[in-house]
PDB file of C-alpha atoms in Angstrom:
ATOM      1  CA  MET A  28     159.925   1.194  68.140  1.00 35.00           C
ATOM      2  CA  ASP A  29     162.225  -1.185  70.684  1.00 37.00           C
ATOM      3  CA  THR A  30     162.957  -3.980  68.079  1.00 38.00           C
ATOM      4  CA  THR A  31     164.865  -6.225  70.555  1.00 39.00           C
ATOM      5  CA  ARG A  32     162.472  -6.299  73.352  1.00 45.00           C
ATOM      6  CA  ALA A  33     159.708  -7.125  70.192  1.00 49.00           C
ATOM      7  CA  THR A  34     161.948 -10.344  68.804  1.00 57.00           C
ATOM      8  CA  ASN A  35     162.422 -11.384  72.570  1.00 70.00           C
ATOM      9  CA  THR A  36     158.520 -11.660  73.327  1.00 85.00           C
ATOM     10  CA  ILE A  37     157.052 -15.577  74.167  1.00 91.00           C
ATOM     11  CA  SER A  38     154.052 -15.833  72.793  1.00 94.00           C
ATOM     12  CA  ARG A  39     152.466 -19.860  73.139  1.00 95.00           C
ATOM     13  CA  ILE A  40     150.689 -21.559  69.701  1.00 95.00           C
ATOM     14  CA  ALA A  41     147.406 -23.190  70.691  1.00 95.00           C
ATOM     15  CA  THR A  42     144.615 -24.153  68.172  1.00 96.00           C
ATOM     16  CA  ASP A  43     141.579 -26.252  69.054  1.00 96.00           C
ATOM     17  CA  THR A  44     142.748 -27.581  65.524  1.00 96.00           C
ATOM     18  CA  ALA A  45     145.253 -29.956  66.849  1.00 97.00           C
ATOM     19  CA  PRO A  46     145.135 -32.058  69.549  1.00 96.00           C
ATOM     20  CA  PRO A  47     145.539 -30.097  73.258  1.00 95.00           C
ATOM     21  CA  ALA A  48     149.110 -30.595  75.052  1.00 94.00           C
ATOM     22  CA  ALA A  49     148.142 -33.535  76.945  1.00 89.00           C
ATOM     23  CA  GLY A  50     151.023 -32.979  79.519  1.00 93.00           C
ATOM     24  CA  PRO A  51     151.958 -29.222  81.038  1.00 95.00           C
ATOM     25  CA  TYR A  52     153.601 -28.105  77.664  1.00 95.00           C
ATOM     26  CA  ALA A  53     152.833 -25.964  74.748  1.00 96.00           C
ATOM     27  CA  GLN A  54     151.238 -26.726  71.826  1.00 97.00           C
ATOM     28  CA  ALA A  55     154.377 -24.428  69.888  1.00 98.00           C
ATOM     29  CA  ILE A  56     156.302 -21.574  70.748  1.00 97.00           C
ATOM     30  CA  ARG A  57     156.670 -18.121  69.776  1.00 96.00           C
ATOM     31  CA  HIS A  58     160.243 -16.764  70.047  1.00 95.00           C
ATOM     32  CA  GLY A  59     160.930 -13.749  67.836  1.00 92.00           C
ATOM     33  CA  ASN A  60     160.443 -15.362  65.065  1.00 94.00           C
ATOM     34  CA  ILE A  61     160.927 -18.589  64.879  1.00 96.00           C
ATOM     35  CA  LEU A  62     158.339 -21.424  66.285  1.00 97.00           C
ATOM     36  CA  TYR A  63     158.508 -24.671  68.265  1.00 98.00           C
ATOM     37  CA  VAL A  64     156.276 -26.807  68.325  1.00 98.00           C
ATOM     38  CA  SER A  65     156.034 -29.170  70.640  1.00 98.00           C
ATOM     39  CA  GLY A  66     156.178 -33.333  69.049  1.00 98.00           C
ATOM     40  CA  GLN A  67     152.504 -33.852  67.081  1.00 98.00           C
ATOM     41  CA  LEU A  68     151.219 -37.284  67.650  1.00 98.00           C
ATOM     42  CA  PRO A  69     149.215 -39.310  65.567  1.00 98.00           C
ATOM     43  CA  ILE A  70     146.259 -38.350  67.866  1.00 98.00           C
ATOM     44  CA  ASN A  71     142.994 -36.718  65.544  1.00 98.00           C
ATOM     45  CA  PRO A  72     142.139 -33.601  66.813  1.00 97.00           C
ATOM     46  CA  ARG A  73     138.139 -33.969  66.286  1.00 97.00           C
ATOM     47  CA  THR A  74     138.247 -37.371  68.354  1.00 97.00           C
ATOM     48  CA  LEU A  75     141.125 -37.002  69.872  1.00 97.00           C
ATOM     49  CA  VAL A  76     142.080 -40.903  69.263  1.00 97.00           C
ATOM     50  CA  ILE A  77     144.356 -42.296  66.537  1.00 97.00           C
ATOM     51  CA  GLU A  78     142.991 -44.229  64.260  1.00 95.00           C
ATOM     52  CA  ARG A  79     145.299 -46.378  62.847  1.00 95.00           C
ATOM     53  CA  PRO A  80     147.553 -47.951  65.754  1.00 94.00           C
ATOM     54  CA  ASN A  81     149.272 -49.760  63.264  1.00 96.00           C
ATOM     55  CA  ASP A  82     149.830 -47.755  60.518  1.00 98.00           C
ATOM     56  CA  ALA A  83     152.914 -45.969  60.232  1.00 98.00           C
ATOM     57  CA  SER A  84     151.942 -44.010  57.547  1.00 98.00           C
ATOM     58  CA  ALA A  85     148.368 -42.386  58.152  1.00 98.00           C
ATOM     59  CA  GLN A  86     149.801 -41.995  61.656  1.00 98.00           C
ATOM     60  CA  THR A  87     152.255 -39.442  59.681  1.00 98.00           C
ATOM     61  CA  ARG A  88     149.205 -38.347  57.477  1.00 98.00           C
ATOM     62  CA  GLN A  89     147.705 -37.526  60.597  1.00 98.00           C
ATOM     63  CA  ILE A  90     151.246 -36.152  62.094  1.00 98.00           C
ATOM     64  CA  LEU A  91     151.944 -33.252  59.791  1.00 98.00           C
ATOM     65  CA  GLU A  92     148.009 -32.242  59.361  1.00 98.00           C
ATOM     66  CA  ASN A  93     148.536 -31.872  63.565  1.00 98.00           C
ATOM     67  CA  ILE A  94     151.276 -29.326  62.708  1.00 98.00           C
ATOM     68  CA  SER A  95     150.523 -27.905  59.481  1.00 98.00           C
ATOM     69  CA  SER A  96     147.389 -26.600  61.837  1.00 98.00           C
ATOM     70  CA  ILE A  97     149.812 -25.491  64.595  1.00 98.00           C
ATOM     71  CA  LEU A  98     151.768 -23.751  62.091  1.00 97.00           C
ATOM     72  CA  ASN A  99     149.164 -21.811  60.278  1.00 96.00           C
ATOM     73  CA  GLN A 100     147.568 -20.828  63.499  1.00 96.00           C
ATOM     74  CA  ALA A 101     150.987 -19.168  64.279  1.00 95.00           C
ATOM     75  CA  GLY A 102     151.345 -17.814  59.967  1.00 94.00           C
ATOM     76  CA  SER A 103     153.516 -20.294  59.469  1.00 95.00           C
ATOM     77  CA  SER A 104     153.169 -22.971  57.049  1.00 95.00           C
ATOM     78  CA  LEU A 105     154.723 -26.597  56.031  1.00 96.00           C
ATOM     79  CA  ARG A 106     157.159 -25.367  54.047  1.00 94.00           C
ATOM     80  CA  ASN A 107     158.728 -21.989  56.034  1.00 96.00           C
ATOM     81  CA  VAL A 108     159.736 -25.787  58.472  1.00 97.00           C
ATOM     82  CA  ILE A 109     163.939 -25.769  59.273  1.00 97.00           C
ATOM     83  CA  LYS A 110     164.612 -28.201  61.008  1.00 98.00           C
ATOM     84  CA  ALA A 111     162.155 -31.053  61.927  1.00 98.00           C
ATOM     85  CA  THR A 112     162.560 -34.293  64.427  1.00 98.00           C
ATOM     86  CA  ILE A 113     161.463 -37.946  64.513  1.00 98.00           C
ATOM     87  CA  PHE A 114     160.995 -40.535  66.753  1.00 98.00           C
ATOM     88  CA  LEU A 115     160.035 -44.225  65.717  1.00 98.00           C
ATOM     89  CA  THR A 116     158.870 -46.593  67.253  1.00 98.00           C
ATOM     90  CA  ARG A 117     159.877 -49.308  64.603  1.00 98.00           C
ATOM     91  CA  ILE A 118     162.510 -48.400  62.747  1.00 97.00           C
ATOM     92  CA  GLU A 119     161.441 -51.027  59.714  1.00 98.00           C
ATOM     93  CA  ASP A 120     158.101 -47.858  59.315  1.00 98.00           C
ATOM     94  CA  PHE A 121     161.279 -45.320  58.094  1.00 98.00           C
ATOM     95  CA  ALA A 122     160.620 -45.867  54.507  1.00 98.00           C
ATOM     96  CA  ASP A 123     156.696 -45.825  54.795  1.00 98.00           C
ATOM     97  CA  VAL A 124     157.647 -42.193  57.428  1.00 98.00           C
ATOM     98  CA  ASN A 125     160.274 -40.980  54.685  1.00 97.00           C
ATOM     99  CA  ARG A 126     157.850 -41.183  52.406  1.00 97.00           C
ATOM    100  CA  ILE A 127     154.966 -39.501  53.861  1.00 97.00           C
ATOM    101  CA  TYR A 128     156.801 -36.999  55.093  1.00 97.00           C
ATOM    102  CA  GLY A 129     158.811 -36.442  51.929  1.00 96.00           C
ATOM    103  CA  GLN A 130     154.786 -36.561  50.043  1.00 95.00           C
ATOM    104  CA  ALA A 131     154.576 -32.689  52.955  1.00 96.00           C
ATOM    105  CA  PHE A 132     157.569 -31.235  51.810  1.00 92.00           C
ATOM    106  CA  ASN A 133     157.643 -31.574  48.584  1.00 82.00           C
ATOM    107  CA  GLU A 134     161.305 -30.394  47.776  1.00 80.00           C
ATOM    108  CA  SER A 135     161.006 -27.628  50.658  1.00 83.00           C
ATOM    109  CA  PHE A 136     162.922 -30.663  53.148  1.00 94.00           C
ATOM    110  CA  PRO A 137     164.303 -29.070  55.992  1.00 97.00           C
ATOM    111  CA  ALA A 138     166.938 -30.616  58.151  1.00 98.00           C
ATOM    112  CA  ARG A 139     166.001 -33.433  60.182  1.00 98.00           C
ATOM    113  CA  SER A 140     166.854 -35.962  62.142  1.00 98.00           C
ATOM    114  CA  CYS A 141     165.220 -39.451  63.209  1.00 98.00           C
ATOM    115  CA  ILE A 142     165.488 -41.801  66.434  1.00 97.00           C
ATOM    116  CA  ALA A 143     164.951 -44.938  67.215  1.00 98.00           C
ATOM    117  CA  VAL A 144     163.177 -44.968  70.554  1.00 98.00           C
ATOM    118  CA  SER A 145     161.760 -47.910  72.590  1.00 97.00           C
ATOM    119  CA  ALA A 146     158.183 -46.324  73.899  1.00 97.00           C
ATOM    120  CA  LEU A 147     156.211 -42.969  72.897  1.00 97.00           C
ATOM    121  CA  PRO A 148     153.302 -41.607  75.285  1.00 95.00           C
ATOM    122  CA  HIS A 149     150.482 -43.035  74.287  1.00 96.00           C
ATOM    123  CA  PRO A 150     150.013 -46.793  73.948  1.00 96.00           C
ATOM    124  CA  ASP A 151     148.972 -47.297  69.909  1.00 97.00           C
ATOM    125  CA  ALA A 152     152.045 -44.229  68.611  1.00 98.00           C
ATOM    126  CA  LEU A 153     153.973 -45.729  66.980  1.00 98.00           C
ATOM    127  CA  VAL A 154     155.078 -42.438  65.094  1.00 98.00           C
ATOM    128  CA  GLU A 155     156.094 -38.915  66.745  1.00 98.00           C
ATOM    129  CA  ILE A 156     157.575 -35.485  65.120  1.00 98.00           C
ATOM    130  CA  GLU A 157     158.540 -31.745  66.152  1.00 98.00           C
ATOM    131  CA  VAL A 158     159.635 -29.088  64.635  1.00 98.00           C
ATOM    132  CA  THR A 159     161.278 -25.551  64.300  1.00 98.00           C
ATOM    133  CA  ALA A 160     159.610 -23.559  61.476  1.00 98.00           C
ATOM    134  CA  ALA A 161     160.494 -20.110  60.362  1.00 96.00           C
ATOM    135  CA  LEU A 162     157.796 -17.415  60.371  1.00 90.00           C
ATOM    136  CA  ASP A 163     156.641 -14.140  58.369  1.00 65.00           C
ATOM    137  CA  LEU A 164     158.681 -15.609  55.366  1.00 55.00           C
ATOM    138  CA  ALA A 165     159.572 -17.025  51.915  1.00 52.00           C
ATOM    139  CA  SER A 166     161.177 -19.977  52.819  1.00 44.00           C
ATOM    140  CA  PRO A 167     164.164 -20.572  55.860  1.00 45.00           C
ATOM    141  CA  LEU A 168     166.618 -20.896  52.587  1.00 44.00           C
ATOM    142  CA  GLU A 169     165.475 -18.084  50.801  1.00 45.00           C
ATOM    143  CA  ALA A 170     166.011 -15.421  53.827  1.00 45.00           C
ATOM    144  CA  ALA A 171     169.293 -16.915  54.382  1.00 45.00           C
ATOM    145  CA  LEU A 172     170.700 -15.177  51.419  1.00 40.00           C
TER     146      LEU A 172
END
């Protein structure tokens, strides 16, 4: 078996349990054993709307559910997230977002950046999160040891 070829394979991940890509991009890309999940907005995949336009906590919960669905489709989970980037339109929402984020990762915290931005692609979105995750690992930290 040619392992070089297998680890360099690129595949697109898609699930209907997360909002569809709203443009020319994939929900996620798998390259070898790494998943790159596109930035997710707090869109409910059943209704395709942002149901809580002024609630950063609820939006963060919805985003993490969307990310979890995409990761599960690819055979991974939140516990395998290596890096997350959070975009906030209101930096004063940081504490609320951080609280929900901390509950979701339950102390298996990935590396992270948080950036204040002037706007996101949807006018009701307060938060967007993108992640990079490992596949087939109990924990990204365990795999490094």
